[in-house]
PDB file of C-alpha atoms in Angstrom:
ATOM      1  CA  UNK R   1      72.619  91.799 109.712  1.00  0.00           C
ATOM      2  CA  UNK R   2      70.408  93.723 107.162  1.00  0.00           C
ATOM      3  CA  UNK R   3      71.361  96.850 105.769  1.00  0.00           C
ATOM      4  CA  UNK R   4      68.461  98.661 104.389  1.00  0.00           C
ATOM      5  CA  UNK R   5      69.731 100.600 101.021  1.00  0.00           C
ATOM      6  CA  UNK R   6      67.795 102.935  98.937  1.00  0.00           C
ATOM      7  CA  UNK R   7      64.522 101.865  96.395  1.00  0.00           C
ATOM      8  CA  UNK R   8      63.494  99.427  99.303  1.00  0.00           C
ATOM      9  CA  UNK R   9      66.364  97.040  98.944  1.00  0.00           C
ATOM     10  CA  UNK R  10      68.387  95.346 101.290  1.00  0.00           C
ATOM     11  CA  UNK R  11      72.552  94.067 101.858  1.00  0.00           C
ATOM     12  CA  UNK R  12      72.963  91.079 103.405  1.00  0.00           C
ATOM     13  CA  UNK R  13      76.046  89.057 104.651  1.00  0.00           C
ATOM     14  CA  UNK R  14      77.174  86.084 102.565  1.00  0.00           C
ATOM     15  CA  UNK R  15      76.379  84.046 105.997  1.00  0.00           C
ATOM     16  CA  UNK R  16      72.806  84.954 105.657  1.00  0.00           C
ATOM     17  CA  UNK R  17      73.092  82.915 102.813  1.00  0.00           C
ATOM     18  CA  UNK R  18      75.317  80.295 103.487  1.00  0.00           C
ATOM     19  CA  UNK R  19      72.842  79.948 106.748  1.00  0.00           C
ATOM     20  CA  UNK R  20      69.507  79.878 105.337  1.00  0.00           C
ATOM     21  CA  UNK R  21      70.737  76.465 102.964  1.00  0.00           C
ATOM     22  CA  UNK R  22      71.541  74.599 106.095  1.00  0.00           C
ATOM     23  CA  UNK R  23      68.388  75.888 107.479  1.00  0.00           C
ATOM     24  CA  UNK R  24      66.561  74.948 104.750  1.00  0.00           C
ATOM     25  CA  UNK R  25      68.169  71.932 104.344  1.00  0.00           C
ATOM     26  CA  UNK R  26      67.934  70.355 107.849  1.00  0.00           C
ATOM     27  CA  UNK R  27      64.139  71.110 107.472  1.00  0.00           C
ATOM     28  CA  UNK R  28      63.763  69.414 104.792  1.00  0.00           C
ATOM     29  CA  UNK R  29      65.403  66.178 105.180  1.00  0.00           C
ATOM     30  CA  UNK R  30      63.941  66.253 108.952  1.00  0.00           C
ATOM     31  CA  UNK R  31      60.116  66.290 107.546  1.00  0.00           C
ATOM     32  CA  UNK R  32      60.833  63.131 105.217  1.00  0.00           C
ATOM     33  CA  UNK R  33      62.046  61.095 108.284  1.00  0.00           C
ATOM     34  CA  UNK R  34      58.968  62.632 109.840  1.00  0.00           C
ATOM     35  CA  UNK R  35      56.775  61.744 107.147  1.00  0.00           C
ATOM     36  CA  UNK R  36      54.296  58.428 107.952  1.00  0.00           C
ATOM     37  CA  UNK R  37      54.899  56.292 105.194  1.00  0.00           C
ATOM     38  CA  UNK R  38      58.701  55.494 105.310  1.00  0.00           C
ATOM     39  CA  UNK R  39      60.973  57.368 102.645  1.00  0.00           C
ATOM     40  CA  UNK R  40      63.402  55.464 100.562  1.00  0.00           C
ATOM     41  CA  UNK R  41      66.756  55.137 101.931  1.00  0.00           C
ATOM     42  CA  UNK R  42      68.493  56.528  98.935  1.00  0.00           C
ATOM     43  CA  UNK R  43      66.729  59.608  99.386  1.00  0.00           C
ATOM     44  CA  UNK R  44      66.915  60.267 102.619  1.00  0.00           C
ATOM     45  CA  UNK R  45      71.095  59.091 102.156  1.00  0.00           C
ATOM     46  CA  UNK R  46      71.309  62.273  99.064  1.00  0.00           C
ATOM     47  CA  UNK R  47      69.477  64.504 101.849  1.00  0.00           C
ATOM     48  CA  UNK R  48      72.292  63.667 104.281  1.00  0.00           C
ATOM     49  CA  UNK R  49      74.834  64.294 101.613  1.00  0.00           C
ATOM     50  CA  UNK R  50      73.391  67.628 100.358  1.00  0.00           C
ATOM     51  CA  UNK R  51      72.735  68.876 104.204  1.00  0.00           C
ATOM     52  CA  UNK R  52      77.227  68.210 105.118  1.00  0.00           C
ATOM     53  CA  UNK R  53      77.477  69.901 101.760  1.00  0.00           C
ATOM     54  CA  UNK R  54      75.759  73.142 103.450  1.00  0.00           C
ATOM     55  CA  UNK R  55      77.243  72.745 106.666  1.00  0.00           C
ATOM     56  CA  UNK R  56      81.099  72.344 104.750  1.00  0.00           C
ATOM     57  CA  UNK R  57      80.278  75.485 102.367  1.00  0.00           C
ATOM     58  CA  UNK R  58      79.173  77.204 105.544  1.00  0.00           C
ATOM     59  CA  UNK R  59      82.565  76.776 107.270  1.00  0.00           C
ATOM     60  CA  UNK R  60      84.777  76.275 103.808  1.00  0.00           C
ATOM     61  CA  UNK R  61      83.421  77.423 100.657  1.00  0.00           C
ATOM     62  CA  UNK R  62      84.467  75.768  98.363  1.00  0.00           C
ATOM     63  CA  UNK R  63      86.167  73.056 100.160  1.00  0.00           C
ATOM     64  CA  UNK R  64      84.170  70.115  98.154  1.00  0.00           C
ATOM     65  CA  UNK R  65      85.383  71.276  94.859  1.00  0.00           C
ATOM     66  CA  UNK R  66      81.931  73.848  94.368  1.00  0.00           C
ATOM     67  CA  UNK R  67      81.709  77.314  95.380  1.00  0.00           C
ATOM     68  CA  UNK R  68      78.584  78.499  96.178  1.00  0.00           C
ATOM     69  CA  UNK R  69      77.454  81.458  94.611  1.00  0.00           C
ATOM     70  CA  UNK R  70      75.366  84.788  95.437  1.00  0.00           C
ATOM     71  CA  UNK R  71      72.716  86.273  92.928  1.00  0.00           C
ATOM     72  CA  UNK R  72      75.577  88.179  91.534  1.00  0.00           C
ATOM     73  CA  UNK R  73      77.706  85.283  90.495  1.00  0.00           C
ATOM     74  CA  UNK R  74      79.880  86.087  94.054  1.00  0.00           C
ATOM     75  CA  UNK R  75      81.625  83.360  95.597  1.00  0.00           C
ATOM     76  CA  UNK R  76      80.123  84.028  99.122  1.00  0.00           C
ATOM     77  CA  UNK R  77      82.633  84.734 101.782  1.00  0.00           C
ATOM     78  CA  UNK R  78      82.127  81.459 104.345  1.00  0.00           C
ATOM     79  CA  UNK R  79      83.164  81.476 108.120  1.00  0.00           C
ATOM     80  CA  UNK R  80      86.989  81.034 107.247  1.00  0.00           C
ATOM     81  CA  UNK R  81      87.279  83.314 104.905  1.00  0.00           C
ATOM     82  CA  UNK R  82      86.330  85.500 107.864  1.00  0.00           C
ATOM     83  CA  UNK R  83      89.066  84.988 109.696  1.00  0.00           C
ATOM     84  CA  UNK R  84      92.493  84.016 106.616  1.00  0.00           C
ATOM     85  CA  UNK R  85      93.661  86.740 104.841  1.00  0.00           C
ATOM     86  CA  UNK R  86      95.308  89.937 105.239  1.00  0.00           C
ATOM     87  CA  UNK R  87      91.375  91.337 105.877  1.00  0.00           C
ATOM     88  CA  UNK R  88      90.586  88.443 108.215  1.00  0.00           C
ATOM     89  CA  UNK R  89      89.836  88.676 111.727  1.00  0.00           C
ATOM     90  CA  UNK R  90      93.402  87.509 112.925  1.00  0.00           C
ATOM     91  CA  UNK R  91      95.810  90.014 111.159  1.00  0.00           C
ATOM     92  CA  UNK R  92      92.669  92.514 110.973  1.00  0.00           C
ATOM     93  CA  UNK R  93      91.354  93.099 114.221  1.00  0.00           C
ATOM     94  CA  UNK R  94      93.376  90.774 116.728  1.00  0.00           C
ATOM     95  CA  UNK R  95      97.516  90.759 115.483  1.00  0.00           C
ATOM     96  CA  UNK R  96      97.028  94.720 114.770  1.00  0.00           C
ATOM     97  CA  UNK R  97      94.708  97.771 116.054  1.00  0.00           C
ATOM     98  CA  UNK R  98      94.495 101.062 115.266  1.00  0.00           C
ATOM     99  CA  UNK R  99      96.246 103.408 117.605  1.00  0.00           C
ATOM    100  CA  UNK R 100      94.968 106.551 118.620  1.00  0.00           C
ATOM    101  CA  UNK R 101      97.874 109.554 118.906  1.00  0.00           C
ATOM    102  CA  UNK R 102      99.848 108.125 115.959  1.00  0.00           C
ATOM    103  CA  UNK R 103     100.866 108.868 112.554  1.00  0.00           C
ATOM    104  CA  UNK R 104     102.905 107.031 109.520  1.00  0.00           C
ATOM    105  CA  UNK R 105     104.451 108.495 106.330  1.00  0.00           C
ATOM    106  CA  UNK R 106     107.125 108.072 104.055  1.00  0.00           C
ATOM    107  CA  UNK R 107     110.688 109.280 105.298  1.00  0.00           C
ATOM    108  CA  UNK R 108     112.985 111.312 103.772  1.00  0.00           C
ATOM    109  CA  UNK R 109     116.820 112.654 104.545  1.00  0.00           C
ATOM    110  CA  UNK R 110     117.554 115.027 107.088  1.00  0.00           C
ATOM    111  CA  UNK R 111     121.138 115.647 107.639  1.00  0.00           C
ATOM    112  CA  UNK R 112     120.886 118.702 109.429  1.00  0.00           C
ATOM    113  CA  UNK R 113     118.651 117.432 112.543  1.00  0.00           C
ATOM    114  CA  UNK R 114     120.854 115.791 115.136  1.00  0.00           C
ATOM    115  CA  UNK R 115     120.676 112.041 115.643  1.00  0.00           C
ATOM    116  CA  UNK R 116     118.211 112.293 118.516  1.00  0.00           C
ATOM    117  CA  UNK R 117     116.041 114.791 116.109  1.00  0.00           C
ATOM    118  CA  UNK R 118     113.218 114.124 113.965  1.00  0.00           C
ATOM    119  CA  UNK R 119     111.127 116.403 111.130  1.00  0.00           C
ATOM    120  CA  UNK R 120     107.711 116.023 111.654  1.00  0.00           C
ATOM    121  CA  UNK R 121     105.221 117.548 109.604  1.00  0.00           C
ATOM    122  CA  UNK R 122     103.805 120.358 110.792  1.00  0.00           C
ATOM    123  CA  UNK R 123      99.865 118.763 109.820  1.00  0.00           C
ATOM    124  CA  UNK R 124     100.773 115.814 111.506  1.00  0.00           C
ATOM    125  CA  UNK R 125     102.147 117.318 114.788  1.00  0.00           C
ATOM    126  CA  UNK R 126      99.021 119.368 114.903  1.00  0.00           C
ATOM    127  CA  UNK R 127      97.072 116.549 114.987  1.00  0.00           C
ATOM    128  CA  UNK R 128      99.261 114.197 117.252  1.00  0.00           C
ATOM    129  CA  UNK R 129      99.178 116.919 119.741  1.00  0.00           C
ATOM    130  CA  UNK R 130      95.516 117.709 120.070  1.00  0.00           C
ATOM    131  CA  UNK R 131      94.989 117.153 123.896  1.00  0.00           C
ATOM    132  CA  UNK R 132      98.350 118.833 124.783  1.00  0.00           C
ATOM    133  CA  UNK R 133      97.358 121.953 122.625  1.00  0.00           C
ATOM    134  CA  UNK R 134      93.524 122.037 123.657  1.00  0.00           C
ATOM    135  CA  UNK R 135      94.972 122.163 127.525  1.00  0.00           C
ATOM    136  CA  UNK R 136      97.424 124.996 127.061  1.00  0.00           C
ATOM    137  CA  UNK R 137      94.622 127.371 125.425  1.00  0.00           C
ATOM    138  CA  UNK R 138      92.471 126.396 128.413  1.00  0.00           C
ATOM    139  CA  UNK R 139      95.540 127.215 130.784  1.00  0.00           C
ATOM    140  CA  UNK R 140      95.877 130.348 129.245  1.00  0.00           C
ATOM    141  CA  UNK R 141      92.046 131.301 129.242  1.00  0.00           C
ATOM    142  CA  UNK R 142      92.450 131.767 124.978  1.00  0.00           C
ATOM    143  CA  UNK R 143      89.621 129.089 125.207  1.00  0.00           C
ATOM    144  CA  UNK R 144      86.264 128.409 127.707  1.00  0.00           C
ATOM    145  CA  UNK R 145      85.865 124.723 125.994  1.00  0.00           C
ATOM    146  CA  UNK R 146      86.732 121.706 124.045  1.00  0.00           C
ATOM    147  CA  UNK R 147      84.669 122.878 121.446  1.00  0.00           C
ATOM    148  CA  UNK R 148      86.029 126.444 120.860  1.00  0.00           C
ATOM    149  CA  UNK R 149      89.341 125.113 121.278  1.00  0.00           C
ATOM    150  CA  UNK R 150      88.731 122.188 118.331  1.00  0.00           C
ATOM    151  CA  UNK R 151      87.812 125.157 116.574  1.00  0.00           C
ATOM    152  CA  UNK R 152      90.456 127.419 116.748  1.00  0.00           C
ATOM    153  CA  UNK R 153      92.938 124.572 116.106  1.00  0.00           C
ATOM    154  CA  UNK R 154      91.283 123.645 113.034  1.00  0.00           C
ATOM    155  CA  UNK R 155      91.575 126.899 111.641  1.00  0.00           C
ATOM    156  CA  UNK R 156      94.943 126.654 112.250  1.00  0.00           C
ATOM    157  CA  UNK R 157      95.574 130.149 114.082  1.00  0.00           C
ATOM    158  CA  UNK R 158      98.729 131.755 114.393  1.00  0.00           C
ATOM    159  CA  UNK R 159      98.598 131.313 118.444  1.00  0.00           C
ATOM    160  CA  UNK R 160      98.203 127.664 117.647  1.00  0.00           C
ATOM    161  CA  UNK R 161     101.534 126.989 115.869  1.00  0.00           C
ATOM    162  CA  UNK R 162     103.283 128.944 118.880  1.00  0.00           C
ATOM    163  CA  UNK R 163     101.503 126.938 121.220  1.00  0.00           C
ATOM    164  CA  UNK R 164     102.419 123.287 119.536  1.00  0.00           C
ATOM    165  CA  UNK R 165     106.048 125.331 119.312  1.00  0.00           C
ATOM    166  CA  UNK R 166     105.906 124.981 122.886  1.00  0.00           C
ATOM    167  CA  UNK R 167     104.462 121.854 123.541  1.00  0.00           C
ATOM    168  CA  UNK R 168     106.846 119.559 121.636  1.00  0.00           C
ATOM    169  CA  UNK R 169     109.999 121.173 123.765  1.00  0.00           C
ATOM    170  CA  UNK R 170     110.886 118.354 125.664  1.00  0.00           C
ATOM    171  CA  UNK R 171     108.228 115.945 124.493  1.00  0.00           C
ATOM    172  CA  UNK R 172     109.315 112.789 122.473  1.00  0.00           C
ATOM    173  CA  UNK R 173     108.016 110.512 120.116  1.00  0.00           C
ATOM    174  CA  UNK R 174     108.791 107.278 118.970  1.00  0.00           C
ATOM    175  CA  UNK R 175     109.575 106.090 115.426  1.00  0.00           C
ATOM    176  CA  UNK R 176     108.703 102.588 114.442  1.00  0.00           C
ATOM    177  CA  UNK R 177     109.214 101.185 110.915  1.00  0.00           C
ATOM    178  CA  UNK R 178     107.959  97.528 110.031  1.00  0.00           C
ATOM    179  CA  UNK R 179     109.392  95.002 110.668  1.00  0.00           C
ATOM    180  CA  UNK R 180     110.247  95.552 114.458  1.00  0.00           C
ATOM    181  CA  UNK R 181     112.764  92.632 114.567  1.00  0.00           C
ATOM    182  CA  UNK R 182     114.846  93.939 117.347  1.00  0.00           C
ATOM    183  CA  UNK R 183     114.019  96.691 120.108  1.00  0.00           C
ATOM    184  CA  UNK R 184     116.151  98.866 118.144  1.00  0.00           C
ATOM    185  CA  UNK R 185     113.418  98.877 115.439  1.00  0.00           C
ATOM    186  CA  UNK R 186     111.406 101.493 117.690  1.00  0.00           C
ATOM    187  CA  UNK R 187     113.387 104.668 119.362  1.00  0.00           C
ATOM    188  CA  UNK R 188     112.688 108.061 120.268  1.00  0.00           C
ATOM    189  CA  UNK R 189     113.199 111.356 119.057  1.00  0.00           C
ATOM    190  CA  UNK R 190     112.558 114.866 119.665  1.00  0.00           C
ATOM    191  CA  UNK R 191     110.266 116.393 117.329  1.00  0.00           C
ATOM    192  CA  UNK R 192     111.394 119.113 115.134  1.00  0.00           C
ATOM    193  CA  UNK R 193     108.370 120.942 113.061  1.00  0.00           C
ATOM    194  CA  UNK R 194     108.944 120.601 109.051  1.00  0.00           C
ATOM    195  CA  UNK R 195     107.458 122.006 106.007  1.00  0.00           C
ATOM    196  CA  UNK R 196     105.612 118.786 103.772  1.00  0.00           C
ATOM    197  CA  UNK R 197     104.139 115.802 105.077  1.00  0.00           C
ATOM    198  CA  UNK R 198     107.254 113.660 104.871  1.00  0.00           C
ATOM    199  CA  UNK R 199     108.951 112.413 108.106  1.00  0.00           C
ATOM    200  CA  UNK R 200     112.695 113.402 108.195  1.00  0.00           C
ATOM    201  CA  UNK R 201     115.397 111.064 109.310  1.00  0.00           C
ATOM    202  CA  UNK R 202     119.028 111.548 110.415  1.00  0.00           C
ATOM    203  CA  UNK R 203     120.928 108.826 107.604  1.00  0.00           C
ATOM    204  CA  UNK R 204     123.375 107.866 110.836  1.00  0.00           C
ATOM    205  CA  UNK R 205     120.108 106.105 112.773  1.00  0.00           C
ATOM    206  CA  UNK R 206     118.598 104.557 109.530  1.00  0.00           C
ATOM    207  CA  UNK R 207     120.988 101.302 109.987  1.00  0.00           C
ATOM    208  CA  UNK R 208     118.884 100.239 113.687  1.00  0.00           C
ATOM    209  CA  UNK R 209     115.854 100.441 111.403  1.00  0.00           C
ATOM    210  CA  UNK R 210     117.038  98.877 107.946  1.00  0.00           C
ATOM    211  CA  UNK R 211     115.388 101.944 106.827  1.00  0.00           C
ATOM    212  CA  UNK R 212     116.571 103.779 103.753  1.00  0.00           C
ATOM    213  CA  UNK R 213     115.166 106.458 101.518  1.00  0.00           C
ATOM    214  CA  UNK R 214     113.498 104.594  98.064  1.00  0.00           C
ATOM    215  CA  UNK R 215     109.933 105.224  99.646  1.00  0.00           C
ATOM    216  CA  UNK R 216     110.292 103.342 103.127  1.00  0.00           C
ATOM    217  CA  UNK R 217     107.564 104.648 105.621  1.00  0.00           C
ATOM    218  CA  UNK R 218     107.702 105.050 109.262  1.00  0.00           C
ATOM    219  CA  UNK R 219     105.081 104.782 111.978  1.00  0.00           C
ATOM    220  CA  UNK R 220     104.919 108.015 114.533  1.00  0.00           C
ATOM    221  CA  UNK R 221     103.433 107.274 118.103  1.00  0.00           C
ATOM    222  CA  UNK R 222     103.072 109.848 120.938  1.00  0.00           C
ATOM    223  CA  UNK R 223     103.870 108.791 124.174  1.00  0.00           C
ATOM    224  CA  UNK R 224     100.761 110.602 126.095  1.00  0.00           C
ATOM    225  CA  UNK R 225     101.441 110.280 130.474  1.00  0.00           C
ATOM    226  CA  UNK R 226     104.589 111.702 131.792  1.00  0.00           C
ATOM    227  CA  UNK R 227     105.912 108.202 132.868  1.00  0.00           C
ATOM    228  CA  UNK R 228     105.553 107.107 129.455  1.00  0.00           C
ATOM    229  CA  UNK R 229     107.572 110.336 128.454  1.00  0.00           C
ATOM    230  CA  UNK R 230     110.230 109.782 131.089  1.00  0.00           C
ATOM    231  CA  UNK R 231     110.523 106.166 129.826  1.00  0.00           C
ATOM    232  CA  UNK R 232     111.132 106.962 126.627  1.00  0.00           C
ATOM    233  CA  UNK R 233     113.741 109.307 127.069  1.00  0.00           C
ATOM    234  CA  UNK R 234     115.584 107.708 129.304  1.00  0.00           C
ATOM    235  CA  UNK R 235     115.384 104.216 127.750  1.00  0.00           C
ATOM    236  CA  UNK R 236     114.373 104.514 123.885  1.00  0.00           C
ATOM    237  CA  UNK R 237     115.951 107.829 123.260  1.00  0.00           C
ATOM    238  CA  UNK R 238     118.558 107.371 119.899  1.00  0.00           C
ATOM    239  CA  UNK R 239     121.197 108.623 121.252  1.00  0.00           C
ATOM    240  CA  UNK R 240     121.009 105.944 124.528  1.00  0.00           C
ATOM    241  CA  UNK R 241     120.887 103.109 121.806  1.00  0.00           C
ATOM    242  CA  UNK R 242     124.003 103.736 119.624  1.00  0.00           C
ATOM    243  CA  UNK R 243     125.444  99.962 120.450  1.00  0.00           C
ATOM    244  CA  UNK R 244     123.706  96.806 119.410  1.00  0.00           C
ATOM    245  CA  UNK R 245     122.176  94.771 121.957  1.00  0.00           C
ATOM    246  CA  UNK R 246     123.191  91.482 120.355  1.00  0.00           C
ATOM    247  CA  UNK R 247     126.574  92.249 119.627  1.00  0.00           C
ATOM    248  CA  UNK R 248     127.607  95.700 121.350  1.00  0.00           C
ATOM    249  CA  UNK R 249     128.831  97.226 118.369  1.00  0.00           C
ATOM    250  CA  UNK R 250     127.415 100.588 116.613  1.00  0.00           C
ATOM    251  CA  UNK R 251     124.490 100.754 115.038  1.00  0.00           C
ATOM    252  CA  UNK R 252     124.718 103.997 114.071  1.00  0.00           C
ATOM    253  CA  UNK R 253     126.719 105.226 110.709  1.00  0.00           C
ATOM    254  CA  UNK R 254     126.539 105.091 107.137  1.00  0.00           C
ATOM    255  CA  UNK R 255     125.468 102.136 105.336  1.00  0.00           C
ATOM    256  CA  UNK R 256     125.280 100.610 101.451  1.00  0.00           C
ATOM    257  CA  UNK R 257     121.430 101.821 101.617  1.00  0.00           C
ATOM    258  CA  UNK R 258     121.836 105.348 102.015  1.00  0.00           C
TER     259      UNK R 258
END
């Protein structure tokens, strides 16, 4: 596509590029075998040559040994380079999305919550718990729409904290840290509201995750429909998954890490 910028210029993608050579190409070596008088055959042989050579750079750059170059002195980004790579389509777009109702920060020690407790911050819960909040002011006629509500929340009124108080009684979410090698790598806790923006972790749960406190972070997902609630409390809760799966001993308690 063309992206108009300002002083009447315009971005292009590499492809453009990588494109218009095969274009041009193909055109050109198709009106010498057009042509009436007949064209040399070691001509029209270099044409084939330098047409594969447009095709390859458009799939490969830089596959023949030559990259191909923008104005700027770019390699230009071919059809595979679209897709390899931690920016590529595959890991990208396809392996991972972006969730909505979630959260990640770095965790930190909390050895007075419980070990089916969790500190979240207090920003982050706010924002995790949007929908839930914006219904309770509507319930309670605080509100007339989305919109007032939105704006009440962002100014972060006093009826607002009591309301999220209220609304994370009872309401799990589940912690996830990278990499989730075993089921036990994503369980649910109970949200407790913390001063910060750090997450807060029990040390007796952090062996489940391999997690320990040199500046590991933690993914924070909020389980929206009441099934999904129910399900995690009855199945991913901590304190239902204190013995390993594989082996049926604890996986909760102090470890070298900690």
């Amino acid at each position: 596509p063309l992206v108009p910028l300002d002083g009447g210029r315009f971005a292009t993608s590499d492809l453009n590029d990588l494109y218009r050579r095969v274009i041009n190409r193909n055109n050109r070596l198709k009106r010498l075998l057009d042509v009436s008088s007949p064209t040399p055959q070691l001509i029209i042989h270099n044409e084939i040559r330098m047409l594969q050579e447009a095709v390859d750079a458009l799939f490969d750059n830089g596959r023949r040994g030559r990259v191909i170059r923008g104005a700027n002195r770019r390699p230009l980004k071919s059809l595979s380079d679209m897709l390899k790579g931690k920016q590529g389509r595959f890991r990208q777009n396809l392996l991972g999305k972006r969730v909505d109702y979630s959260g990640r920060s770095v965790i930190v020690i909390g050895p007075e919550l419980k070990l089916s407790q969790c500190g979240l911050p207090k920003k982050m819960a706010l924002e995790l718990f949007k929908p839930f909040i914006f219904q309770k002011l509507e319930e309670r006629g605080l509100v007339s729409n989305i919109k007032t509500a939105k704006r009440r929340v962002e100014k972060e009124d006093p009826i607002v904290w009591d309301i999220l108080d209220e609304v994370i009684q009872e309401h799990p979410v589940l912690l996830n840290r990278a990499p989730t090698l075993h089921r036990l790598g994503i369980q649910a806790f109970d949200p407790v509201l913390v001063e910060g923006k750090a997450i807060r972790l029990h040390p007796l749960v952090c062996a489940a995750f391999n997690a320990d406190f040199d500046g590991d972070q933690m993914a924070v997902h909020v389980p929206l429909s009441v099934e999904a609630q129910l399900e995690a409390r009855v199945l991913m809760m901590s304190g239902n998954n204190i013995l390993s799966p594989a082996n049926g001993k604890t996986d909760h308690g102090s470890y070298s890490g900690i």
